[in-house]
């Protein structure tokens, strides 16, 4: 099931939403990325090694997103047995996109309430991650990134709602993978101290344009779903 209700490929849309959410990723995870970078012993901070570690961090993070997407989509199969249930899941996914847009632009922080639920799980995961620092090996960085992927994040939760609407574990995993790849440029820029790009992504105007684009897409999605079911 295509949760967009449009001809736009879901994986392409998820990737674009990841790019648009880059401002939020820098704001929420930029500090973590910098901390992970500085946790590497100074003698090992040459470009090649740092690049490998940053990619390993993010590969682990994206794998976690994909695992969560598969699990949530599997849950979606239990709720999408009827046409009415499928429609409700699609509407829910569209509404979550609107909440995500408001979150990205700092216009409304309602998703923070959802993040509060995830913080309960994070209390058990965070101590495990601390034991992996300082990072000196690629597998260690991958493992730490895989734990980091479960950090409470409203942006991720809104995309998981989309996976729920898809109700297909493989597609749910791929959708979250595409979203994770979309967030990659912003976090790599932060980790590599690409200040100009980071400032551009975090600029209020950039965040507002991204939010308005996502809202327009979600409203179009809702209109399409309504039109298809009325006629």
JSON list of C-alpha atoms in Angstrom, two decimals:
[
{"chain": "A", "resi": 1, "resn": "UNK", "atom": "CA", "xyz": [0.00, 0.00, 0.00]},
{"chain": "A", "resi": 2, "resn": "UNK", "atom": "CA", "xyz": [1.29, 3.40, -1.01]},
{"chain": "A", "resi": 3, "resn": "UNK", "atom": "CA", "xyz": [0.63, 5.67, 2.00]},
{"chain": "A", "resi": 4, "resn": "UNK", "atom": "CA", "xyz": [0.92, 8.79, -0.12]},
{"chain": "A", "resi": 5, "resn": "UNK", "atom": "CA", "xyz": [-2.15, 8.01, -2.18]},
{"chain": "A", "resi": 6, "resn": "UNK", "atom": "CA", "xyz": [-0.16, 9.50, -5.08]},
{"chain": "A", "resi": 7, "resn": "UNK", "atom": "CA", "xyz": [2.05, 8.30, -7.89]},
{"chain": "A", "resi": 8, "resn": "UNK", "atom": "CA", "xyz": [5.15, 9.68, -6.15]},
{"chain": "A", "resi": 9, "resn": "UNK", "atom": "CA", "xyz": [7.33, 6.69, -5.19]},
{"chain": "A", "resi": 10, "resn": "UNK", "atom": "CA", "xyz": [7.23, 6.34, -1.39]},
{"chain": "A", "resi": 11, "resn": "UNK", "atom": "CA", "xyz": [10.99, 5.75, -1.13]},
{"chain": "A", "resi": 12, "resn": "UNK", "atom": "CA", "xyz": [11.73, 8.96, -3.03]},
{"chain": "A", "resi": 13, "resn": "UNK", "atom": "CA", "xyz": [9.31, 10.89, -0.82]},
{"chain": "A", "resi": 14, "resn": "UNK", "atom": "CA", "xyz": [10.86, 9.42, 2.35]},
{"chain": "A", "resi": 15, "resn": "UNK", "atom": "CA", "xyz": [14.35, 10.41, 1.17]},
{"chain": "A", "resi": 16, "resn": "UNK", "atom": "CA", "xyz": [13.20, 13.97, 0.46]},
{"chain": "A", "resi": 17, "resn": "UNK", "atom": "CA", "xyz": [11.54, 14.21, 3.88]},
{"chain": "A", "resi": 18, "resn": "UNK", "atom": "CA", "xyz": [14.82, 13.08, 5.44]},
{"chain": "A", "resi": 19, "resn": "UNK", "atom": "CA", "xyz": [16.62, 15.88, 3.62]},
{"chain": "A", "resi": 20, "resn": "UNK", "atom": "CA", "xyz": [14.00, 18.39, 4.74]},
{"chain": "A", "resi": 21, "resn": "UNK", "atom": "CA", "xyz": [14.33, 17.20, 8.31]},
{"chain": "A", "resi": 22, "resn": "UNK", "atom": "CA", "xyz": [18.06, 17.89, 8.26]},
{"chain": "A", "resi": 23, "resn": "UNK", "atom": "CA", "xyz": [17.60, 21.07, 10.28]},
{"chain": "A", "resi": 24, "resn": "UNK", "atom": "CA", "xyz": [15.97, 19.16, 13.09]},
{"chain": "A", "resi": 25, "resn": "UNK", "atom": "CA", "xyz": [18.59, 16.41, 12.88]},
{"chain": "A", "resi": 26, "resn": "UNK", "atom": "CA", "xyz": [21.38, 18.95, 13.36]},
{"chain": "A", "resi": 27, "resn": "UNK", "atom": "CA", "xyz": [19.55, 20.57, 16.24]},
{"chain": "A", "resi": 28, "resn": "UNK", "atom": "CA", "xyz": [18.83, 17.31, 18.05]},
{"chain": "A", "resi": 29, "resn": "UNK", "atom": "CA", "xyz": [21.70, 15.03, 17.01]},
{"chain": "A", "resi": 30, "resn": "UNK", "atom": "CA", "xyz": [24.39, 17.52, 16.04]},
{"chain": "A", "resi": 31, "resn": "UNK", "atom": "CA", "xyz": [25.63, 17.69, 19.62]},
{"chain": "A", "resi": 32, "resn": "UNK", "atom": "CA", "xyz": [25.75, 13.92, 19.81]},
{"chain": "A", "resi": 33, "resn": "UNK", "atom": "CA", "xyz": [27.64, 13.74, 16.53]},
{"chain": "A", "resi": 34, "resn": "UNK", "atom": "CA", "xyz": [30.18, 16.28, 17.75]},
{"chain": "A", "resi": 35, "resn": "UNK", "atom": "CA", "xyz": [30.55, 14.44, 21.07]},
{"chain": "A", "resi": 36, "resn": "UNK", "atom": "CA", "xyz": [31.19, 11.17, 19.26]},
{"chain": "A", "resi": 37, "resn": "UNK", "atom": "CA", "xyz": [33.77, 12.88, 17.09]},
{"chain": "A", "resi": 38, "resn": "UNK", "atom": "CA", "xyz": [35.65, 14.40, 20.01]},
{"chain": "A", "resi": 39, "resn": "UNK", "atom": "CA", "xyz": [35.49, 11.11, 21.90]},
{"chain": "A", "resi": 40, "resn": "UNK", "atom": "CA", "xyz": [37.95, 9.68, 19.35]},
{"chain": "A", "resi": 41, "resn": "UNK", "atom": "CA", "xyz": [41.52, 9.93, 20.70]},
{"chain": "A", "resi": 42, "resn": "UNK", "atom": "CA", "xyz": [43.30, 12.97, 19.16]},
{"chain": "A", "resi": 43, "resn": "UNK", "atom": "CA", "xyz": [46.02, 10.78, 17.67]},
{"chain": "A", "resi": 44, "resn": "UNK", "atom": "CA", "xyz": [43.38, 8.95, 15.60]},
{"chain": "A", "resi": 45, "resn": "UNK", "atom": "CA", "xyz": [41.46, 11.93, 14.23]},
{"chain": "A", "resi": 46, "resn": "UNK", "atom": "CA", "xyz": [42.91, 11.96, 10.72]},
{"chain": "A", "resi": 47, "resn": "UNK", "atom": "CA", "xyz": [40.37, 12.46, 7.88]},
{"chain": "A", "resi": 48, "resn": "UNK", "atom": "CA", "xyz": [40.27, 8.90, 6.55]},
{"chain": "A", "resi": 49, "resn": "UNK", "atom": "CA", "xyz": [39.62, 7.33, 9.94]},
{"chain": "A", "resi": 50, "resn": "UNK", "atom": "CA", "xyz": [37.12, 9.99, 10.98]},
{"chain": "A", "resi": 51, "resn": "UNK", "atom": "CA", "xyz": [35.24, 9.57, 7.72]},
{"chain": "A", "resi": 52, "resn": "UNK", "atom": "CA", "xyz": [35.03, 5.83, 8.26]},
{"chain": "A", "resi": 53, "resn": "UNK", "atom": "CA", "xyz": [33.83, 6.22, 11.84]},
{"chain": "A", "resi": 54, "resn": "UNK", "atom": "CA", "xyz": [31.18, 8.76, 10.88]},
{"chain": "A", "resi": 55, "resn": "UNK", "atom": "CA", "xyz": [29.87, 6.49, 8.14]},
{"chain": "A", "resi": 56, "resn": "UNK", "atom": "CA", "xyz": [29.83, 3.55, 10.55]},
{"chain": "A", "resi": 57, "resn": "UNK", "atom": "CA", "xyz": [27.92, 5.56, 13.16]},
{"chain": "A", "resi": 58, "resn": "UNK", "atom": "CA", "xyz": [25.30, 6.48, 10.61]},
{"chain": "A", "resi": 59, "resn": "UNK", "atom": "CA", "xyz": [25.12, 3.03, 9.03]},
{"chain": "A", "resi": 60, "resn": "UNK", "atom": "CA", "xyz": [24.25, 1.63, 12.45]},
{"chain": "A", "resi": 61, "resn": "UNK", "atom": "CA", "xyz": [21.70, 4.39, 12.98]},
{"chain": "A", "resi": 62, "resn": "UNK", "atom": "CA", "xyz": [19.99, 3.73, 9.64]},
{"chain": "A", "resi": 63, "resn": "UNK", "atom": "CA", "xyz": [19.92, -0.03, 10.28]},
{"chain": "A", "resi": 64, "resn": "UNK", "atom": "CA", "xyz": [18.08, 0.71, 13.54]},
{"chain": "A", "resi": 65, "resn": "UNK", "atom": "CA", "xyz": [15.56, 2.84, 11.63]},
{"chain": "A", "resi": 66, "resn": "UNK", "atom": "CA", "xyz": [15.03, 0.01, 9.18]},
{"chain": "A", "resi": 67, "resn": "UNK", "atom": "CA", "xyz": [14.53, -2.52, 11.97]},
{"chain": "A", "resi": 68, "resn": "UNK", "atom": "CA", "xyz": [11.97, -0.26, 13.63]},
{"chain": "A", "resi": 69, "resn": "UNK", "atom": "CA", "xyz": [10.24, 0.30, 10.29]},
{"chain": "A", "resi": 70, "resn": "UNK", "atom": "CA", "xyz": [9.93, -3.44, 9.70]},
{"chain": "A", "resi": 71, "resn": "UNK", "atom": "CA", "xyz": [8.54, -4.04, 13.20]},
{"chain": "A", "resi": 72, "resn": "UNK", "atom": "CA", "xyz": [5.99, -1.22, 12.96]},
{"chain": "A", "resi": 73, "resn": "UNK", "atom": "CA", "xyz": [4.92, -2.27, 9.46]},
{"chain": "A", "resi": 74, "resn": "UNK", "atom": "CA", "xyz": [4.43, -5.81, 10.75]},
{"chain": "A", "resi": 75, "resn": "UNK", "atom": "CA", "xyz": [2.15, -4.37, 13.40]},
{"chain": "A", "resi": 76, "resn": "UNK", "atom": "CA", "xyz": [0.34, -2.50, 10.63]},
{"chain": "A", "resi": 77, "resn": "UNK", "atom": "CA", "xyz": [-0.60, -5.77, 8.96]},
{"chain": "A", "resi": 78, "resn": "UNK", "atom": "CA", "xyz": [-2.77, -6.51, 11.98]},
{"chain": "A", "resi": 79, "resn": "UNK", "atom": "CA", "xyz": [-4.72, -3.26, 11.58]},
{"chain": "A", "resi": 80, "resn": "UNK", "atom": "CA", "xyz": [-5.06, -3.05, 7.79]},
{"chain": "A", "resi": 81, "resn": "UNK", "atom": "CA", "xyz": [-7.33, -6.00, 7.15]},
{"chain": "A", "resi": 82, "resn": "UNK", "atom": "CA", "xyz": [-10.28, -3.87, 6.01]},
{"chain": "A", "resi": 83, "resn": "UNK", "atom": "CA", "xyz": [-10.55, -1.00, 3.54]},
{"chain": "A", "resi": 84, "resn": "UNK", "atom": "CA", "xyz": [-11.69, 1.33, 6.34]},
{"chain": "A", "resi": 85, "resn": "UNK", "atom": "CA", "xyz": [-8.67, 0.44, 8.48]},
{"chain": "A", "resi": 86, "resn": "UNK", "atom": "CA", "xyz": [-6.31, 1.03, 5.55]},
{"chain": "A", "resi": 87, "resn": "UNK", "atom": "CA", "xyz": [-7.86, 4.45, 4.95]},
{"chain": "A", "resi": 88, "resn": "UNK", "atom": "CA", "xyz": [-7.55, 5.39, 8.61]},
{"chain": "A", "resi": 89, "resn": "UNK", "atom": "CA", "xyz": [-3.88, 4.38, 8.63]},
{"chain": "A", "resi": 90, "resn": "UNK", "atom": "CA", "xyz": [-3.22, 6.53, 5.56]},
{"chain": "A", "resi": 91, "resn": "UNK", "atom": "CA", "xyz": [-4.98, 9.52, 7.14]},
{"chain": "A", "resi": 92, "resn": "UNK", "atom": "CA", "xyz": [-3.00, 8.98, 10.35]},
{"chain": "A", "resi": 93, "resn": "UNK", "atom": "CA", "xyz": [0.26, 8.94, 8.37]},
{"chain": "A", "resi": 94, "resn": "UNK", "atom": "CA", "xyz": [-0.67, 12.22, 6.64]},
{"chain": "A", "resi": 95, "resn": "UNK", "atom": "CA", "xyz": [-1.53, 13.91, 9.94]},
{"chain": "A", "resi": 96, "resn": "UNK", "atom": "CA", "xyz": [1.78, 12.77, 11.40]},
{"chain": "A", "resi": 97, "resn": "UNK", "atom": "CA", "xyz": [3.56, 14.39, 8.45]},
{"chain": "A", "resi": 98, "resn": "UNK", "atom": "CA", "xyz": [1.87, 17.69, 9.31]},
{"chain": "A", "resi": 99, "resn": "UNK", "atom": "CA", "xyz": [3.00, 17.35, 12.93]},
{"chain": "A", "resi": 100, "resn": "UNK", "atom": "CA", "xyz": [6.50, 16.59, 11.65]},
{"chain": "A", "resi": 101, "resn": "UNK", "atom": "CA", "xyz": [6.47, 19.78, 9.57]},
{"chain": "A", "resi": 102, "resn": "UNK", "atom": "CA", "xyz": [5.38, 21.90, 12.54]},
{"chain": "A", "resi": 103, "resn": "UNK", "atom": "CA", "xyz": [8.14, 20.25, 14.56]},
{"chain": "A", "resi": 104, "resn": "UNK", "atom": "CA", "xyz": [10.83, 20.95, 11.97]},
{"chain": "A", "resi": 105, "resn": "UNK", "atom": "CA", "xyz": [9.89, 24.64, 11.73]},
{"chain": "A", "resi": 106, "resn": "UNK", "atom": "CA", "xyz": [9.65, 25.07, 15.53]},
{"chain": "A", "resi": 107, "resn": "UNK", "atom": "CA", "xyz": [6.04, 26.23, 15.13]},
{"chain": "A", "resi": 108, "resn": "UNK", "atom": "CA", "xyz": [4.59, 23.63, 17.48]},
{"chain": "A", "resi": 109, "resn": "UNK", "atom": "CA", "xyz": [6.30, 21.01, 19.62]},
{"chain": "A", "resi": 110, "resn": "UNK", "atom": "CA", "xyz": [3.47, 18.54, 20.08]},
{"chain": "A", "resi": 111, "resn": "UNK", "atom": "CA", "xyz": [5.66, 15.64, 18.98]},
{"chain": "A", "resi": 112, "resn": "UNK", "atom": "CA", "xyz": [7.70, 16.14, 22.14]},
{"chain": "A", "resi": 113, "resn": "UNK", "atom": "CA", "xyz": [4.89, 14.39, 24.00]},
{"chain": "A", "resi": 114, "resn": "UNK", "atom": "CA", "xyz": [5.41, 11.33, 21.82]},
{"chain": "A", "resi": 115, "resn": "UNK", "atom": "CA", "xyz": [9.16, 11.53, 22.38]},
{"chain": "A", "resi": 116, "resn": "UNK", "atom": "CA", "xyz": [8.53, 11.35, 26.11]},
{"chain": "A", "resi": 117, "resn": "UNK", "atom": "CA", "xyz": [7.27, 7.78, 25.65]},
{"chain": "A", "resi": 118, "resn": "UNK", "atom": "CA", "xyz": [10.49, 6.79, 23.86]},
{"chain": "A", "resi": 119, "resn": "UNK", "atom": "CA", "xyz": [12.63, 8.27, 26.63]},
{"chain": "A", "resi": 120, "resn": "UNK", "atom": "CA", "xyz": [11.58, 5.45, 28.91]},
{"chain": "A", "resi": 121, "resn": "UNK", "atom": "CA", "xyz": [13.23, 2.94, 26.61]},
{"chain": "A", "resi": 122, "resn": "UNK", "atom": "CA", "xyz": [16.22, 5.23, 26.07]},
{"chain": "A", "resi": 123, "resn": "UNK", "atom": "CA", "xyz": [17.05, 5.15, 29.79]},
{"chain": "A", "resi": 124, "resn": "UNK", "atom": "CA", "xyz": [18.00, 1.49, 29.39]},
{"chain": "A", "resi": 125, "resn": "UNK", "atom": "CA", "xyz": [19.87, 1.92, 26.09]},
{"chain": "A", "resi": 126, "resn": "UNK", "atom": "CA", "xyz": [21.99, 4.98, 26.91]},
{"chain": "A", "resi": 127, "resn": "UNK", "atom": "CA", "xyz": [24.17, 3.31, 29.58]},
{"chain": "A", "resi": 128, "resn": "UNK", "atom": "CA", "xyz": [25.06, 0.55, 27.11]},
{"chain": "A", "resi": 129, "resn": "UNK", "atom": "CA", "xyz": [26.20, 3.16, 24.59]},
{"chain": "A", "resi": 130, "resn": "UNK", "atom": "CA", "xyz": [28.46, 4.85, 27.13]},
{"chain": "A", "resi": 131, "resn": "UNK", "atom": "CA", "xyz": [30.37, 1.62, 27.57]},
{"chain": "A", "resi": 132, "resn": "UNK", "atom": "CA", "xyz": [31.33, 1.70, 23.89]},
{"chain": "A", "resi": 133, "resn": "UNK", "atom": "CA", "xyz": [33.14, 5.04, 24.21]},
{"chain": "A", "resi": 134, "resn": "UNK", "atom": "CA", "xyz": [35.72, 6.19, 23.31]},
{"chain": "A", "resi": 135, "resn": "UNK", "atom": "CA", "xyz": [35.32, 4.74, 19.83]},
{"chain": "A", "resi": 136, "resn": "UNK", "atom": "CA", "xyz": [38.46, 3.49, 18.11]},
{"chain": "A", "resi": 137, "resn": "UNK", "atom": "CA", "xyz": [37.19, 0.72, 15.77]},
{"chain": "A", "resi": 138, "resn": "UNK", "atom": "CA", "xyz": [34.62, 0.68, 12.96]},
{"chain": "A", "resi": 139, "resn": "UNK", "atom": "CA", "xyz": [32.52, -2.18, 14.44]},
{"chain": "A", "resi": 140, "resn": "UNK", "atom": "CA", "xyz": [32.44, -0.25, 17.72]},
{"chain": "A", "resi": 141, "resn": "UNK", "atom": "CA", "xyz": [31.20, 2.84, 15.87]},
{"chain": "A", "resi": 142, "resn": "UNK", "atom": "CA", "xyz": [28.56, 0.79, 14.06]},
{"chain": "A", "resi": 143, "resn": "UNK", "atom": "CA", "xyz": [27.29, -0.69, 17.34]},
{"chain": "A", "resi": 144, "resn": "UNK", "atom": "CA", "xyz": [27.12, 2.74, 18.95]},
{"chain": "A", "resi": 145, "resn": "UNK", "atom": "CA", "xyz": [25.25, 4.10, 15.94]},
{"chain": "A", "resi": 146, "resn": "UNK", "atom": "CA", "xyz": [22.79, 1.20, 16.12]},
{"chain": "A", "resi": 147, "resn": "UNK", "atom": "CA", "xyz": [22.01, 2.17, 19.71]},
{"chain": "A", "resi": 148, "resn": "UNK", "atom": "CA", "xyz": [21.85, 5.85, 18.82]},
{"chain": "A", "resi": 149, "resn": "UNK", "atom": "CA", "xyz": [19.14, 5.03, 16.25]},
{"chain": "A", "resi": 150, "resn": "UNK", "atom": "CA", "xyz": [16.72, 4.38, 19.12]},
{"chain": "A", "resi": 151, "resn": "UNK", "atom": "CA", "xyz": [17.12, 7.91, 20.51]},
{"chain": "A", "resi": 152, "resn": "UNK", "atom": "CA", "xyz": [13.61, 9.37, 21.05]},
{"chain": "A", "resi": 153, "resn": "UNK", "atom": "CA", "xyz": [12.84, 11.53, 18.02]},
{"chain": "A", "resi": 154, "resn": "UNK", "atom": "CA", "xyz": [9.49, 12.87, 16.89]},
{"chain": "A", "resi": 155, "resn": "UNK", "atom": "CA", "xyz": [10.78, 13.12, 13.33]},
{"chain": "A", "resi": 156, "resn": "UNK", "atom": "CA", "xyz": [11.52, 9.40, 13.27]},
{"chain": "A", "resi": 157, "resn": "UNK", "atom": "CA", "xyz": [8.20, 8.57, 14.92]},
{"chain": "A", "resi": 158, "resn": "UNK", "atom": "CA", "xyz": [6.28, 10.49, 12.27]},
{"chain": "A", "resi": 159, "resn": "UNK", "atom": "CA", "xyz": [7.97, 8.42, 9.56]},
{"chain": "A", "resi": 160, "resn": "UNK", "atom": "CA", "xyz": [7.26, 5.23, 11.50]},
{"chain": "A", "resi": 161, "resn": "UNK", "atom": "CA", "xyz": [3.58, 6.16, 11.24]},
{"chain": "A", "resi": 162, "resn": "UNK", "atom": "CA", "xyz": [4.08, 6.01, 7.49]},
{"chain": "A", "resi": 163, "resn": "UNK", "atom": "CA", "xyz": [5.60, 2.54, 7.84]},
{"chain": "A", "resi": 164, "resn": "UNK", "atom": "CA", "xyz": [2.57, 1.54, 9.88]},
{"chain": "A", "resi": 165, "resn": "UNK", "atom": "CA", "xyz": [0.33, 2.64, 7.00]},
{"chain": "A", "resi": 166, "resn": "UNK", "atom": "CA", "xyz": [2.36, 0.64, 4.48]},
{"chain": "A", "resi": 167, "resn": "UNK", "atom": "CA", "xyz": [1.73, -2.54, 6.49]},
{"chain": "A", "resi": 168, "resn": "UNK", "atom": "CA", "xyz": [4.51, -4.45, 4.73]},
{"chain": "A", "resi": 169, "resn": "UNK", "atom": "CA", "xyz": [7.67, -5.23, 6.77]},
{"chain": "A", "resi": 170, "resn": "UNK", "atom": "CA", "xyz": [10.06, -5.17, 3.80]},
{"chain": "A", "resi": 171, "resn": "UNK", "atom": "CA", "xyz": [8.63, -1.93, 2.44]},
{"chain": "A", "resi": 172, "resn": "UNK", "atom": "CA", "xyz": [8.56, -0.45, 5.94]},
{"chain": "A", "resi": 173, "resn": "UNK", "atom": "CA", "xyz": [12.26, -1.22, 6.35]},
{"chain": "A", "resi": 174, "resn": "UNK", "atom": "CA", "xyz": [13.11, 0.25, 2.94]},
{"chain": "A", "resi": 175, "resn": "UNK", "atom": "CA", "xyz": [11.04, 3.35, 3.65]},
{"chain": "A", "resi": 176, "resn": "UNK", "atom": "CA", "xyz": [12.92, 4.02, 6.89]},
{"chain": "A", "resi": 177, "resn": "UNK", "atom": "CA", "xyz": [16.21, 3.28, 5.14]},
{"chain": "A", "resi": 178, "resn": "UNK", "atom": "CA", "xyz": [15.44, 5.90, 2.49]},
{"chain": "A", "resi": 179, "resn": "UNK", "atom": "CA", "xyz": [14.48, 8.38, 5.19]},
{"chain": "A", "resi": 180, "resn": "UNK", "atom": "CA", "xyz": [17.71, 7.66, 7.07]},
{"chain": "A", "resi": 181, "resn": "UNK", "atom": "CA", "xyz": [19.78, 8.23, 3.93]},
{"chain": "A", "resi": 182, "resn": "UNK", "atom": "CA", "xyz": [18.02, 11.57, 3.52]},
{"chain": "A", "resi": 183, "resn": "UNK", "atom": "CA", "xyz": [19.16, 12.67, 6.98]},
{"chain": "A", "resi": 184, "resn": "UNK", "atom": "CA", "xyz": [22.74, 11.58, 6.26]},
{"chain": "A", "resi": 185, "resn": "UNK", "atom": "CA", "xyz": [24.07, 14.78, 4.56]},
{"chain": "A", "resi": 186, "resn": "UNK", "atom": "CA", "xyz": [23.10, 17.01, 7.49]},
{"chain": "A", "resi": 187, "resn": "UNK", "atom": "CA", "xyz": [24.65, 14.74, 10.13]},
{"chain": "A", "resi": 188, "resn": "UNK", "atom": "CA", "xyz": [27.81, 14.12, 8.13]},
{"chain": "A", "resi": 189, "resn": "UNK", "atom": "CA", "xyz": [28.17, 17.87, 7.64]},
{"chain": "A", "resi": 190, "resn": "UNK", "atom": "CA", "xyz": [27.91, 18.31, 11.40]},
{"chain": "A", "resi": 191, "resn": "UNK", "atom": "CA", "xyz": [30.40, 15.55, 12.13]},
{"chain": "A", "resi": 192, "resn": "UNK", "atom": "CA", "xyz": [32.88, 16.92, 9.62]},
{"chain": "A", "resi": 193, "resn": "UNK", "atom": "CA", "xyz": [32.36, 20.50, 10.89]},
{"chain": "A", "resi": 194, "resn": "UNK", "atom": "CA", "xyz": [30.97, 21.76, 7.58]},
{"chain": "A", "resi": 195, "resn": "UNK", "atom": "CA", "xyz": [29.73, 24.94, 9.21]},
{"chain": "A", "resi": 196, "resn": "UNK", "atom": "CA", "xyz": [28.38, 26.70, 6.13]},
{"chain": "A", "resi": 197, "resn": "UNK", "atom": "CA", "xyz": [26.12, 23.80, 5.19]},
{"chain": "A", "resi": 198, "resn": "UNK", "atom": "CA", "xyz": [25.06, 23.30, 8.80]},
{"chain": "A", "resi": 199, "resn": "UNK", "atom": "CA", "xyz": [24.13, 26.98, 9.15]},
{"chain": "A", "resi": 200, "resn": "UNK", "atom": "CA", "xyz": [22.16, 26.88, 5.89]},
{"chain": "A", "resi": 201, "resn": "UNK", "atom": "CA", "xyz": [20.16, 23.83, 6.98]},
{"chain": "A", "resi": 202, "resn": "UNK", "atom": "CA", "xyz": [19.46, 25.30, 10.41]},
{"chain": "A", "resi": 203, "resn": "UNK", "atom": "CA", "xyz": [18.43, 28.73, 9.10]},
{"chain": "A", "resi": 204, "resn": "UNK", "atom": "CA", "xyz": [14.79, 29.56, 10.03]},
{"chain": "A", "resi": 205, "resn": "UNK", "atom": "CA", "xyz": [13.93, 30.27, 6.40]},
{"chain": "A", "resi": 206, "resn": "UNK", "atom": "CA", "xyz": [15.20, 26.86, 5.33]},
{"chain": "A", "resi": 207, "resn": "UNK", "atom": "CA", "xyz": [13.23, 25.15, 8.08]},
{"chain": "A", "resi": 208, "resn": "UNK", "atom": "CA", "xyz": [10.08, 27.10, 7.16]},
{"chain": "A", "resi": 209, "resn": "UNK", "atom": "CA", "xyz": [10.32, 26.22, 3.47]},
{"chain": "A", "resi": 210, "resn": "UNK", "atom": "CA", "xyz": [10.85, 22.57, 4.32]},
{"chain": "A", "resi": 211, "resn": "UNK", "atom": "CA", "xyz": [7.88, 22.59, 6.71]},
{"chain": "A", "resi": 212, "resn": "UNK", "atom": "CA", "xyz": [5.54, 24.29, 4.23]},
{"chain": "A", "resi": 213, "resn": "UNK", "atom": "CA", "xyz": [6.52, 21.80, 1.53]},
{"chain": "A", "resi": 214, "resn": "UNK", "atom": "CA", "xyz": [5.77, 18.83, 3.79]},
{"chain": "A", "resi": 215, "resn": "UNK", "atom": "CA", "xyz": [2.45, 20.36, 4.88]},
{"chain": "A", "resi": 216, "resn": "UNK", "atom": "CA", "xyz": [1.46, 20.93, 1.25]},
{"chain": "A", "resi": 217, "resn": "UNK", "atom": "CA", "xyz": [2.31, 17.32, 0.45]},
{"chain": "A", "resi": 218, "resn": "UNK", "atom": "CA", "xyz": [0.32, 16.01, 3.44]},
{"chain": "A", "resi": 219, "resn": "UNK", "atom": "CA", "xyz": [-2.73, 18.15, 2.58]},
{"chain": "A", "resi": 220, "resn": "UNK", "atom": "CA", "xyz": [-2.58, 16.94, -1.01]},
{"chain": "A", "resi": 221, "resn": "UNK", "atom": "CA", "xyz": [-2.37, 13.41, 0.31]},
{"chain": "A", "resi": 222, "resn": "UNK", "atom": "CA", "xyz": [-5.48, 13.92, 2.48]},
{"chain": "A", "resi": 223, "resn": "UNK", "atom": "CA", "xyz": [-7.38, 15.51, -0.40]},
{"chain": "A", "resi": 224, "resn": "UNK", "atom": "CA", "xyz": [-6.47, 12.61, -2.70]},
{"chain": "A", "resi": 225, "resn": "UNK", "atom": "CA", "xyz": [-7.53, 10.02, -0.13]},
{"chain": "A", "resi": 226, "resn": "UNK", "atom": "CA", "xyz": [-10.83, 11.82, 0.42]},
{"chain": "A", "resi": 227, "resn": "UNK", "atom": "CA", "xyz": [-11.52, 12.22, -3.30]},
{"chain": "A", "resi": 228, "resn": "UNK", "atom": "CA", "xyz": [-10.79, 8.55, -4.03]},
{"chain": "A", "resi": 229, "resn": "UNK", "atom": "CA", "xyz": [-13.11, 7.37, -1.26]},
{"chain": "A", "resi": 230, "resn": "UNK", "atom": "CA", "xyz": [-15.93, 9.84, -1.99]},
{"chain": "A", "resi": 231, "resn": "UNK", "atom": "CA", "xyz": [-16.05, 9.06, -5.67]}
]
